[in-house]
């Protein structure tokens, strides 16, 4: 009997815990053997000599085809967004299903299933953004959604029309505790932010740099502390998303040192960009507007410390692409717009792994096993996909990226596959690039050429996060 469909031979297998020289045997969609000199004359052999064999990246914070306000269109749908993710070495993405006001959570996820249908190149799963925490949503829908494998929910403390007040967050956390849901929080305080925006507007400050001025670290630090306190008050775990700098990071470390189940994420933009990028000539700075804003060199250093020391378990892209040109993106209202009206977010789904590898592993800031943990394994663990996803082990899905650790690439817009018209990392030289990718045993990229198919990706129902309170 044919034992293996595919053997990956001669590579260095890297997981979050180990780095070993061995072959990987694949049958159907699963890894079925790890060992030396695996043999099967009829199997397809992939020569991984000189390559790292790692679990495919999992990007657990991406926005794809998400409703973003009147006249604003996200630059990626599930076709371009997941293709770009695949070309960046990822095998799973976790976009958000956004609940419009007045909409049920079920309707929200159905909308996003419809958007993804037949389009995904790699596997995907949805978090749900709660913008309308009605008694029905908190009392009946959350338990039903958790039961159906939608086990994580994001809340905004921030944006006009989307933010929840403290009482609403408390009620949501209580529901999460009762039903084992896992809560992700965007922590920037709505009221401090509104105050700053009004001050800047009355001073006539409309340029992109105003975005950075409107959101000093204290705005994020205060909300981070408040969110943590509410999580402690209800006794429920929580993950702080896209943490940008030292001040919020220190709040998170403080909470973790007190034994609270507080987790956190940071993103490439907080390692490589600063507020100065928003201050570039003319409206160029609009390209870098995201929330929280990129800060300063000390914050970049703090984010690295957070990654090195385990304060951050998750490194995601927060890919949120809007065109810079045209009438549907960041500058849809022209050059005379105010920073307040520029759509928030930067693209980065394809560049996340090369940036972390090059700036992290190659520059000696993190080791290979930390790279895998931060970019794949911890995402699977945090969000109820482990060990199906996020590792190279017998019984796991054969989601594998073969990585050339020495390949030098200059990141430019024209080599990327996203639907956006710019990259914030234009001209950045990186060392290390994904060359071959398998998704559930299927070769979807071979030596840099896409060999997969649109529609191959499937939806992943998830278990409860192991951190979630067990009622
Ligand atoms: O600016 C950002 N981060 N946009 C994406 C939406 C969000 O808040 O995550
Ligand atoms: Zn956010
Ligand atoms: Zn986001």
Tab-separated table of C-alpha atoms and ligand atoms in Angstrom:
chain	number	residue	atom	x	y	z
A	1	UNK	CA	0.000	0.000	0.000
A	2	UNK	CA	1.153	3.510	-0.760
A	3	UNK	CA	2.316	4.842	2.578
A	4	UNK	CA	2.871	8.527	1.795
A	5	UNK	CA	1.546	10.905	-0.829
A	6	UNK	CA	4.379	13.348	-0.189
A	7	UNK	CA	7.692	13.244	1.626
A	8	UNK	CA	9.487	16.459	2.536
A	9	UNK	CA	13.082	15.320	2.638
A	10	UNK	CA	16.279	16.698	4.033
A	11	UNK	CA	15.045	19.892	5.691
A	12	UNK	CA	15.342	21.270	9.197
A	13	UNK	CA	11.986	20.956	10.918
A	14	UNK	CA	11.302	23.835	13.295
A	15	UNK	CA	8.413	23.899	15.762
A	16	UNK	CA	7.768	26.139	18.742
A	17	UNK	CA	9.671	23.640	20.886
A	18	UNK	CA	12.271	21.916	18.723
A	19	UNK	CA	14.628	22.216	15.801
A	20	UNK	CA	15.375	18.814	14.288
A	21	UNK	CA	16.747	17.330	11.114
A	22	UNK	CA	14.076	14.969	9.825
A	23	UNK	CA	11.753	14.087	6.961
A	24	UNK	CA	8.011	14.703	7.036
A	25	UNK	CA	5.615	12.086	5.644
A	26	UNK	CA	2.205	13.259	4.465
A	27	UNK	CA	-0.874	11.251	3.561
A	28	UNK	CA	-3.999	13.024	2.394
A	29	UNK	CA	-4.359	16.209	4.419
A	30	UNK	CA	-2.342	15.060	7.426
A	31	UNK	CA	1.201	14.644	8.634
A	32	UNK	CA	1.537	10.931	9.386
A	33	UNK	CA	5.264	10.475	10.045
A	34	UNK	CA	8.350	12.329	11.164
A	35	UNK	CA	11.609	10.445	10.885
A	36	UNK	CA	14.918	9.874	9.203
A	37	UNK	CA	15.074	8.569	5.663
A	38	UNK	CA	11.344	8.081	5.097
A	39	UNK	CA	10.893	5.977	1.961
A	40	UNK	CA	8.018	5.390	-0.446
A	41	UNK	CA	8.899	4.981	-4.102
A	42	UNK	CA	5.507	6.222	-5.246
A	43	UNK	CA	5.452	9.360	-3.085
A	44	UNK	CA	6.150	12.840	-4.424
A	45	UNK	CA	9.416	14.003	-2.862
A	46	UNK	CA	10.033	17.638	-2.018
A	47	UNK	CA	13.710	18.345	-1.540
A	48	UNK	CA	14.066	20.659	1.462
A	49	UNK	CA	17.850	20.612	1.666
A	50	UNK	CA	19.032	23.907	3.123
A	51	UNK	CA	15.469	24.971	3.948
A	52	UNK	CA	13.554	25.379	7.181
A	53	UNK	CA	10.377	23.309	7.373
A	54	UNK	CA	7.950	25.209	9.559
A	55	UNK	CA	4.226	25.193	10.337
A	56	UNK	CA	2.447	27.527	7.912
A	57	UNK	CA	1.950	30.988	9.316
A	58	UNK	CA	-1.322	31.759	11.065
A	59	UNK	CA	-2.338	35.396	10.916
A	60	UNK	CA	-5.017	35.747	13.551
A	61	UNK	CA	-5.727	39.444	13.063
A	62	UNK	CA	-6.620	40.467	9.534
A	63	UNK	CA	-9.412	42.505	7.985
A	64	UNK	CA	-10.647	41.244	4.638
A	65	UNK	CA	-13.607	42.636	2.703
A	66	UNK	CA	-14.837	44.188	5.931
A	67	UNK	CA	-17.552	46.831	5.874
A	68	UNK	CA	-15.707	50.027	6.788
A	69	UNK	CA	-18.096	52.953	6.477
A	70	UNK	CA	-19.957	54.856	3.771
A	71	UNK	CA	-18.006	55.079	0.512
A	72	UNK	CA	-15.021	53.145	1.859
A	73	UNK	CA	-14.069	49.841	0.259
A	74	UNK	CA	-11.411	47.546	1.609
A	75	UNK	CA	-8.720	46.861	-0.986
A	76	UNK	CA	-8.726	43.088	-0.436
A	77	UNK	CA	-11.509	40.608	-0.837
A	78	UNK	CA	-11.076	36.956	0.126
A	79	UNK	CA	-9.433	36.219	-3.216
A	80	UNK	CA	-6.598	38.754	-3.118
A	81	UNK	CA	-6.319	38.817	0.677
A	82	UNK	CA	-5.814	35.082	1.089
A	83	UNK	CA	-3.606	34.813	-2.020
A	84	UNK	CA	-1.373	37.487	-0.572
A	85	UNK	CA	-1.335	35.658	2.769
A	86	UNK	CA	-0.361	32.419	1.031
A	87	UNK	CA	2.470	34.103	-0.882
A	88	UNK	CA	3.739	35.367	2.468
A	89	UNK	CA	3.984	31.814	3.847
A	90	UNK	CA	0.650	31.618	5.675
A	91	UNK	CA	-1.781	28.718	5.643
A	92	UNK	CA	-4.519	30.086	7.915
A	93	UNK	CA	-5.999	33.554	8.368
A	94	UNK	CA	-8.530	34.750	10.885
A	95	UNK	CA	-10.451	37.767	9.594
A	96	UNK	CA	-13.287	39.490	11.392
A	97	UNK	CA	-16.992	39.154	10.764
A	98	UNK	CA	-18.314	42.585	11.608
A	99	UNK	CA	-21.719	42.917	13.286
A	100	UNK	CA	-23.504	45.963	11.892
A	101	UNK	CA	-25.756	47.772	14.346
A	102	UNK	CA	-29.159	46.087	14.381
A	103	UNK	CA	-27.718	42.903	12.917
A	104	UNK	CA	-27.639	39.558	14.696
A	105	UNK	CA	-24.299	37.801	15.170
A	106	UNK	CA	-25.561	34.953	12.995
A	107	UNK	CA	-26.369	37.347	10.157
A	108	UNK	CA	-22.909	38.870	10.504
A	109	UNK	CA	-21.070	35.565	10.110
A	110	UNK	CA	-23.376	34.489	7.286
A	111	UNK	CA	-22.421	37.652	5.395
A	112	UNK	CA	-18.730	36.836	5.737
A	113	UNK	CA	-19.204	33.196	4.751
A	114	UNK	CA	-20.860	34.529	1.614
A	115	UNK	CA	-17.934	36.902	0.963
A	116	UNK	CA	-15.413	34.062	1.385
A	117	UNK	CA	-17.345	31.454	-0.582
A	118	UNK	CA	-15.217	29.931	-3.360
A	119	UNK	CA	-12.566	32.636	-2.975
A	120	UNK	CA	-10.184	31.557	-0.221
A	121	UNK	CA	-6.786	30.195	-1.257
A	122	UNK	CA	-6.038	29.051	2.300
A	123	UNK	CA	-8.051	28.124	5.382
A	124	UNK	CA	-9.883	30.792	7.315
A	125	UNK	CA	-11.896	31.259	10.466
A	126	UNK	CA	-13.804	34.242	11.815
A	127	UNK	CA	-13.684	36.304	14.991
A	128	UNK	CA	-16.847	38.340	15.492
A	129	UNK	CA	-16.717	42.106	16.117
A	130	UNK	CA	-19.491	43.045	18.532
A	131	UNK	CA	-20.812	46.539	17.857
A	132	UNK	CA	-24.326	46.026	19.163
A	133	UNK	CA	-24.279	44.147	22.461
A	134	UNK	CA	-28.026	43.675	22.834
A	135	UNK	CA	-29.396	41.414	25.578
A	136	UNK	CA	-30.273	38.967	22.779
A	137	UNK	CA	-26.682	39.005	21.447
A	138	UNK	CA	-25.135	38.555	24.900
A	139	UNK	CA	-27.702	36.165	26.343
A	140	UNK	CA	-28.683	33.903	23.473
A	141	UNK	CA	-26.384	34.474	20.540
A	142	UNK	CA	-22.965	34.291	22.165
A	143	UNK	CA	-23.582	30.816	23.615
A	144	UNK	CA	-25.032	29.636	20.299
A	145	UNK	CA	-22.094	31.043	18.320
A	146	UNK	CA	-19.514	29.571	20.718
A	147	UNK	CA	-21.268	26.242	20.419
A	148	UNK	CA	-20.985	26.493	16.643
A	149	UNK	CA	-17.226	27.155	16.719
A	150	UNK	CA	-17.124	30.983	16.651
A	151	UNK	CA	-15.271	31.267	19.914
A	152	UNK	CA	-13.602	34.699	19.886
A	153	UNK	CA	-15.066	38.196	19.841
A	154	UNK	CA	-13.486	41.618	19.403
A	155	UNK	CA	-14.646	44.808	21.046
A	156	UNK	CA	-13.657	48.395	20.351
A	157	UNK	CA	-13.209	50.926	23.139
A	158	UNK	CA	-12.374	53.420	20.415
A	159	UNK	CA	-14.151	54.254	17.219
A	160	UNK	CA	-17.151	56.536	16.835
A	161	UNK	CA	-20.262	54.420	16.422
A	162	UNK	CA	-18.480	51.173	17.296
A	163	UNK	CA	-17.083	51.588	20.758
A	164	UNK	CA	-18.725	49.975	23.747
A	165	UNK	CA	-18.911	51.829	27.043
A	166	UNK	CA	-17.628	50.286	30.260
A	167	UNK	CA	-21.016	48.941	31.302
A	168	UNK	CA	-21.477	47.273	27.918
A	169	UNK	CA	-18.006	45.765	28.144
A	170	UNK	CA	-18.748	44.466	31.637
A	171	UNK	CA	-21.914	42.772	30.377
A	172	UNK	CA	-20.016	41.286	27.437
A	173	UNK	CA	-17.246	39.985	29.702
A	174	UNK	CA	-19.814	38.437	32.022
A	175	UNK	CA	-21.398	36.656	29.065
A	176	UNK	CA	-17.952	35.540	27.864
A	177	UNK	CA	-17.172	34.140	31.297
A	178	UNK	CA	-20.436	32.262	31.439
A	179	UNK	CA	-20.147	30.762	27.953
A	180	UNK	CA	-16.399	30.294	27.494
A	181	UNK	CA	-15.972	32.978	24.823
A	182	UNK	CA	-12.579	34.645	24.378
A	183	UNK	CA	-12.502	38.453	24.205
A	184	UNK	CA	-10.073	40.585	22.198
A	185	UNK	CA	-9.960	44.292	22.965
A	186	UNK	CA	-8.912	47.324	20.926
A	187	UNK	CA	-7.854	49.575	23.781
A	188	UNK	CA	-7.797	53.278	22.976
A	189	UNK	CA	-10.092	55.399	25.115
A	190	UNK	CA	-12.982	56.939	23.229
A	191	UNK	CA	-13.373	59.987	25.480
A	192	UNK	CA	-9.704	60.965	25.699
A	193	UNK	CA	-9.498	60.535	21.969
A	194	UNK	CA	-12.580	62.652	21.219
A	195	UNK	CA	-11.175	65.384	23.428
A	196	UNK	CA	-7.851	65.361	21.573
A	197	UNK	CA	-9.518	65.329	18.159
A	198	UNK	CA	-11.687	68.314	19.061
A	199	UNK	CA	-8.646	70.230	20.345
A	200	UNK	CA	-6.684	69.524	17.160
A	201	UNK	CA	-9.616	70.423	14.947
A	202	UNK	CA	-10.146	73.718	16.719
A	203	UNK	CA	-6.428	74.433	16.225
A	204	UNK	CA	-6.883	73.752	12.506
A	205	UNK	CA	-4.685	70.643	12.519
A	206	UNK	CA	-5.987	68.362	9.786
A	207	UNK	CA	-2.819	66.780	8.334
A	208	UNK	CA	-2.103	63.026	8.696
A	209	UNK	CA	0.335	63.655	11.564
A	210	UNK	CA	-2.695	64.902	13.529
A	211	UNK	CA	-3.717	61.250	13.789
A	212	UNK	CA	-0.593	60.500	15.827
A	213	UNK	CA	-1.052	63.645	17.924
A	214	UNK	CA	-4.651	62.711	18.681
A	215	UNK	CA	-3.670	59.353	20.160
A	216	UNK	CA	-0.723	59.770	22.547
A	217	UNK	CA	0.325	56.645	24.430
A	218	UNK	CA	-1.646	57.667	27.498
A	219	UNK	CA	-4.854	57.196	25.458
A	220	UNK	CA	-3.877	53.582	24.846
A	221	UNK	CA	-2.347	53.069	28.291
A	222	UNK	CA	-5.453	54.308	30.108
A	223	UNK	CA	-7.783	52.101	28.066
A	224	UNK	CA	-5.452	49.116	28.417
A	225	UNK	CA	-5.444	49.507	32.177
A	226	UNK	CA	-9.218	49.920	32.234
A	227	UNK	CA	-9.793	46.849	30.040
A	228	UNK	CA	-7.480	44.781	32.239
A	229	UNK	CA	-9.278	45.990	35.349
A	230	UNK	CA	-12.646	45.036	33.897
A	231	UNK	CA	-11.292	41.583	32.987
A	232	UNK	CA	-10.028	41.187	36.544
A	233	UNK	CA	-13.331	42.445	37.935
A	234	UNK	CA	-15.321	39.803	36.018
A	235	UNK	CA	-12.492	37.237	36.278
A	236	UNK	CA	-12.204	36.432	32.626
A	237	UNK	CA	-9.210	36.141	30.243
A	238	UNK	CA	-8.623	38.854	27.660
A	239	UNK	CA	-6.266	39.594	24.770
A	240	UNK	CA	-5.176	43.147	24.003
A	241	UNK	CA	-4.739	43.501	20.244
A	242	UNK	CA	-2.202	45.587	18.292
A	243	UNK	CA	-0.266	46.968	21.260
A	244	UNK	CA	1.910	49.827	20.052
A	245	UNK	CA	4.384	50.836	22.699
A	246	UNK	CA	6.027	50.766	26.086
A	247	UNK	CA	3.270	52.295	28.190
A	248	UNK	CA	0.465	49.846	27.315
A	249	UNK	CA	3.017	47.009	27.249
A	250	UNK	CA	3.978	47.775	30.838
A	251	UNK	CA	0.330	47.646	31.915
A	252	UNK	CA	0.063	44.210	30.346
A	253	UNK	CA	3.255	42.985	31.984
A	254	UNK	CA	2.018	44.295	35.328
A	255	UNK	CA	-1.223	42.345	34.925
A	256	UNK	CA	0.584	39.166	33.894
A	257	UNK	CA	2.929	39.448	36.862
A	258	UNK	CA	-0.114	39.612	39.106
A	259	UNK	CA	-1.260	36.285	37.657
A	260	UNK	CA	-4.110	37.632	35.561
A	261	UNK	CA	-4.941	35.823	32.323
A	262	UNK	CA	-4.064	38.788	30.136
A	263	UNK	CA	-2.590	38.147	26.698
A	264	UNK	CA	-1.378	40.507	24.032
A	265	UNK	CA	-0.443	40.985	20.424
A	266	UNK	CA	1.817	43.345	18.538
A	267	UNK	CA	2.295	43.882	14.794
A	268	UNK	CA	5.020	44.770	12.247
A	269	UNK	CA	3.986	48.427	12.045
A	270	UNK	CA	4.978	48.909	15.700
A	271	UNK	CA	8.428	47.430	15.083
A	272	UNK	CA	9.322	49.299	11.902
A	273	UNK	CA	7.282	52.494	11.576
A	274	UNK	CA	7.163	55.597	13.743
A	275	UNK	CA	4.932	58.665	14.001
A	276	UNK	CA	7.460	60.419	11.739
A	277	UNK	CA	6.106	58.348	8.858
A	278	UNK	CA	2.752	60.067	9.327
A	279	UNK	CA	4.560	63.396	9.069
A	280	UNK	CA	5.859	62.781	5.543
A	281	UNK	CA	5.286	65.365	2.827
A	282	UNK	CA	1.780	66.261	1.709
A	283	UNK	CA	-0.692	63.460	2.206
A	284	UNK	CA	1.971	60.707	1.999
A	285	UNK	CA	1.559	60.253	5.759
A	286	UNK	CA	-1.998	58.958	5.202
A	287	UNK	CA	-0.490	55.666	4.048
A	288	UNK	CA	0.678	55.019	7.601
A	289	UNK	CA	-2.477	55.983	9.468
A	290	UNK	CA	-3.544	53.088	11.632
A	291	UNK	CA	-4.771	52.775	15.172
A	292	UNK	CA	-3.002	52.868	17.507
A	293	UNK	CA	-0.472	54.909	15.527
A	294	UNK	CA	3.157	53.853	15.126
A	295	UNK	CA	5.137	55.684	17.824
A	296	UNK	CA	8.869	56.148	18.428
A	297	UNK	CA	12.145	54.191	18.669
A	298	UNK	CA	11.663	53.494	22.381
A	299	UNK	CA	8.268	51.976	21.670
A	300	UNK	CA	9.764	49.818	18.937
A	301	UNK	CA	12.344	48.636	21.462
A	302	UNK	CA	9.599	47.930	23.992
A	303	UNK	CA	7.643	45.885	21.452
A	304	UNK	CA	10.735	43.783	20.781
A	305	UNK	CA	11.193	43.283	24.525
A	306	UNK	CA	7.545	42.223	24.748
A	307	UNK	CA	8.095	39.647	22.003
A	308	UNK	CA	11.340	38.385	23.500
A	309	UNK	CA	10.039	38.125	27.046
A	310	UNK	CA	6.650	36.588	26.310
A	311	UNK	CA	4.535	39.611	27.225
A	312	UNK	CA	3.238	39.328	23.661
A	313	UNK	CA	2.245	35.838	22.644
A	314	UNK	CA	0.901	36.820	19.236
A	315	UNK	CA	2.482	38.591	16.278
A	316	UNK	CA	-0.220	39.432	13.724
A	317	UNK	CA	-0.351	41.785	10.774
A	318	UNK	CA	-3.602	43.661	11.522
A	319	UNK	CA	-3.747	43.749	7.733
A	320	UNK	CA	-6.326	46.417	6.972
A	321	UNK	CA	-5.805	47.559	3.375
A	322	UNK	CA	-7.220	50.706	1.826
A	323	UNK	CA	-6.111	52.173	-1.488
A	324	UNK	CA	-4.209	55.441	-1.302
A	325	UNK	CA	-5.357	56.422	-4.809
A	326	UNK	CA	-8.922	56.675	-6.033
A	327	UNK	CA	-12.275	57.431	-4.511
A	328	UNK	CA	-12.904	54.446	-2.242
A	329	UNK	CA	-9.804	54.414	-0.060
A	330	UNK	CA	-7.841	56.546	2.348
A	331	UNK	CA	-8.003	59.770	0.383
A	332	UNK	CA	-11.471	59.281	-1.087
A	333	UNK	CA	-12.274	62.852	-0.108
A	334	UNK	CA	-9.165	64.225	-1.803
A	335	UNK	CA	-6.038	65.889	-0.462
A	336	UNK	CA	-7.986	68.439	1.525
A	337	UNK	CA	-9.408	65.791	3.829
A	338	UNK	CA	-8.728	65.765	7.569
A	339	UNK	CA	-6.839	62.941	9.320
A	340	UNK	CA	-10.094	62.039	11.027
A	341	UNK	CA	-11.653	61.058	7.710
A	342	UNK	CA	-8.752	58.887	6.509
A	343	UNK	CA	-9.596	55.177	6.751
A	344	UNK	CA	-7.492	53.535	9.471
A	345	UNK	CA	-5.235	50.625	8.694
A	346	UNK	CA	-2.153	49.437	6.840
A	347	UNK	CA	-1.600	46.403	4.605
A	348	UNK	CA	0.853	43.728	5.760
A	349	UNK	CA	-0.496	40.200	5.386
A	350	UNK	CA	2.271	39.135	2.964
A	351	UNK	CA	5.186	40.841	4.670
A	352	UNK	CA	4.528	39.861	8.323
A	353	UNK	CA	6.576	36.657	8.350
A	354	UNK	CA	9.560	37.929	6.332
A	355	UNK	CA	9.739	41.012	8.561
A	356	UNK	CA	9.662	39.001	11.793
A	357	UNK	CA	12.201	36.531	10.419
A	358	UNK	CA	14.582	39.117	9.059
A	359	UNK	CA	14.358	41.696	11.832
A	360	UNK	CA	13.876	39.099	14.564
A	361	UNK	CA	15.726	35.865	13.828
A	362	UNK	CA	18.396	37.193	11.476
A	363	UNK	CA	19.215	40.113	13.743
A	364	UNK	CA	19.448	37.824	16.781
A	365	UNK	CA	16.479	39.270	18.659
A	366	UNK	CA	14.475	36.039	18.759
A	367	UNK	CA	15.314	32.432	17.967
A	368	UNK	CA	13.739	30.163	15.381
A	369	UNK	CA	11.423	28.501	17.876
A	370	UNK	CA	10.164	31.859	19.111
A	371	UNK	CA	9.570	32.817	15.486
A	372	UNK	CA	7.330	29.776	14.986
A	373	UNK	CA	5.541	30.313	18.299
A	374	UNK	CA	4.855	33.993	17.640
A	375	UNK	CA	3.809	33.580	14.023
A	376	UNK	CA	1.885	30.312	14.098
A	377	UNK	CA	1.712	28.020	17.141
A	378	UNK	CA	0.519	30.543	19.700
A	379	UNK	CA	-2.259	31.697	17.363
A	380	UNK	CA	-3.522	28.123	17.032
A	381	UNK	CA	-3.320	27.639	20.789
A	382	UNK	CA	-4.923	30.959	21.708
A	383	UNK	CA	-7.890	30.526	19.395
A	384	UNK	CA	-8.759	26.836	19.695
A	385	UNK	CA	-7.115	25.383	16.587
A	386	UNK	CA	-4.253	23.481	18.206
A	387	UNK	CA	-2.909	20.840	17.478
A	388	UNK	CA	-4.799	20.593	14.194
A	389	UNK	CA	-3.017	23.773	13.124
A	390	UNK	CA	0.166	25.539	14.215
A	391	UNK	CA	2.641	22.688	14.524
A	392	UNK	CA	4.430	19.921	12.681
A	393	UNK	CA	3.346	16.761	14.437
A	394	UNK	CA	1.833	13.423	13.559
A	395	UNK	CA	-1.923	13.944	13.208
A	396	UNK	CA	-1.725	17.677	12.474
A	397	UNK	CA	-2.866	19.163	9.185
A	398	UNK	CA	-0.027	19.223	6.668
A	399	UNK	CA	0.112	23.041	6.624
A	400	UNK	CA	3.800	23.561	6.025
A	401	UNK	CA	5.995	26.385	4.794
A	402	UNK	CA	9.471	25.733	3.437
A	403	UNK	CA	11.540	28.746	4.181
A	404	UNK	CA	14.788	29.856	2.591
A	405	UNK	CA	16.621	31.510	5.496
A	406	UNK	CA	19.187	33.181	3.245
A	407	UNK	CA	17.048	34.487	0.415
A	408	UNK	CA	17.378	38.261	0.159
A	409	UNK	CA	14.348	40.176	-1.055
A	410	UNK	CA	13.655	43.879	-1.328
A	411	UNK	CA	10.021	44.479	-0.439
A	412	UNK	CA	8.302	46.568	-3.103
A	413	UNK	CA	4.676	46.995	-4.062
A	414	UNK	CA	5.166	45.247	-7.408
A	415	UNK	CA	6.202	41.889	-5.884
A	416	UNK	CA	3.175	41.672	-3.579
A	417	UNK	CA	-0.161	40.009	-4.334
A	418	UNK	CA	-2.524	42.078	-2.198
A	419	UNK	CA	-5.200	44.328	-3.672
A	420	UNK	CA	-3.686	47.434	-2.092
A	421	UNK	CA	-1.720	49.962	-4.141
A	422	UNK	CA	1.190	50.468	-1.750
A	423	UNK	CA	3.189	48.819	0.998
A	424	UNK	CA	4.360	50.752	4.062
A	425	UNK	CA	7.604	48.757	3.818
A	426	UNK	CA	8.603	49.855	0.294
A	427	UNK	CA	12.343	49.347	-0.168
A	428	UNK	CA	12.889	47.317	2.995
A	429	UNK	CA	15.491	44.615	2.468
A	430	UNK	CA	14.770	41.350	4.209
A	431	UNK	CA	16.661	38.095	4.497
A	432	UNK	CA	14.491	34.970	4.582
A	433	UNK	CA	11.485	34.257	2.382
A	434	UNK	CA	8.892	31.489	1.980
A	435	UNK	CA	9.529	29.402	-1.128
A	436	UNK	CA	7.150	26.443	-0.965
A	437	UNK	CA	3.837	26.061	0.876
A	438	UNK	CA	1.557	23.093	1.505
A	439	UNK	CA	-1.993	23.579	2.681
A	440	UNK	CA	-3.569	20.412	4.094
A	441	UNK	CA	-1.139	18.334	2.037
A	442	UNK	CA	-1.741	20.189	-1.230
A	443	UNK	CA	1.182	22.012	-2.775
A	444	UNK	CA	-0.122	25.568	-3.095
A	445	UNK	CA	3.173	27.333	-3.768
A	446	UNK	CA	6.234	25.665	-5.294
A	447	UNK	CA	9.567	27.446	-5.567
A	448	UNK	CA	7.834	30.805	-5.396
A	449	UNK	CA	5.148	29.993	-7.993
A	450	UNK	CA	1.527	29.718	-6.890
A	451	UNK	CA	0.251	26.219	-7.634
A	452	UNK	CA	-2.881	26.306	-5.476
A	453	UNK	CA	-6.405	27.198	-6.460
A	454	UNK	CA	-8.853	29.854	-5.451
A	455	UNK	CA	-11.515	28.087	-3.379
A	456	UNK	CA	-9.109	25.491	-1.934
A	457	UNK	CA	-9.241	27.182	1.477
A	458	UNK	CA	-11.898	25.947	3.847
A	459	UNK	CA	-13.638	27.400	6.842
A	460	UNK	CA	-12.358	26.310	10.250
A	461	UNK	CA	-14.731	25.896	13.144
A	462	UNK	CA	-12.778	26.348	16.367
A	463	UNK	CA	-12.739	24.940	19.893
A	464	UNK	CA	-12.994	27.280	22.837
A	465	UNK	CA	-9.720	28.959	23.674
A	466	UNK	CA	-7.984	26.875	26.341
A	467	UNK	CA	-7.682	30.131	28.310
A	468	UNK	CA	-11.406	30.787	28.280
A	469	UNK	CA	-13.248	30.289	31.497
A	470	UNK	CA	-14.819	26.856	31.675
A	471	UNK	CA	-18.303	27.394	33.067
B	1	LIG	O1	-6.005	50.967	12.149
B	1	LIG	C1	-6.365	49.834	12.302
B	1	LIG	N1	-5.809	49.039	13.182
B	1	LIG	N2	-7.354	49.402	11.557
B	1	LIG	C2	-7.911	48.151	11.625
B	1	LIG	C3	-9.081	48.131	12.497
B	1	LIG	C4	-8.648	47.811	13.875
B	1	LIG	O2	-8.893	48.591	14.744
B	1	LIG	O3	-8.070	46.759	14.098
B	2	LIG	ZN1	-8.398	47.365	16.380
B	3	LIG	ZN1	-7.466	45.240	13.316
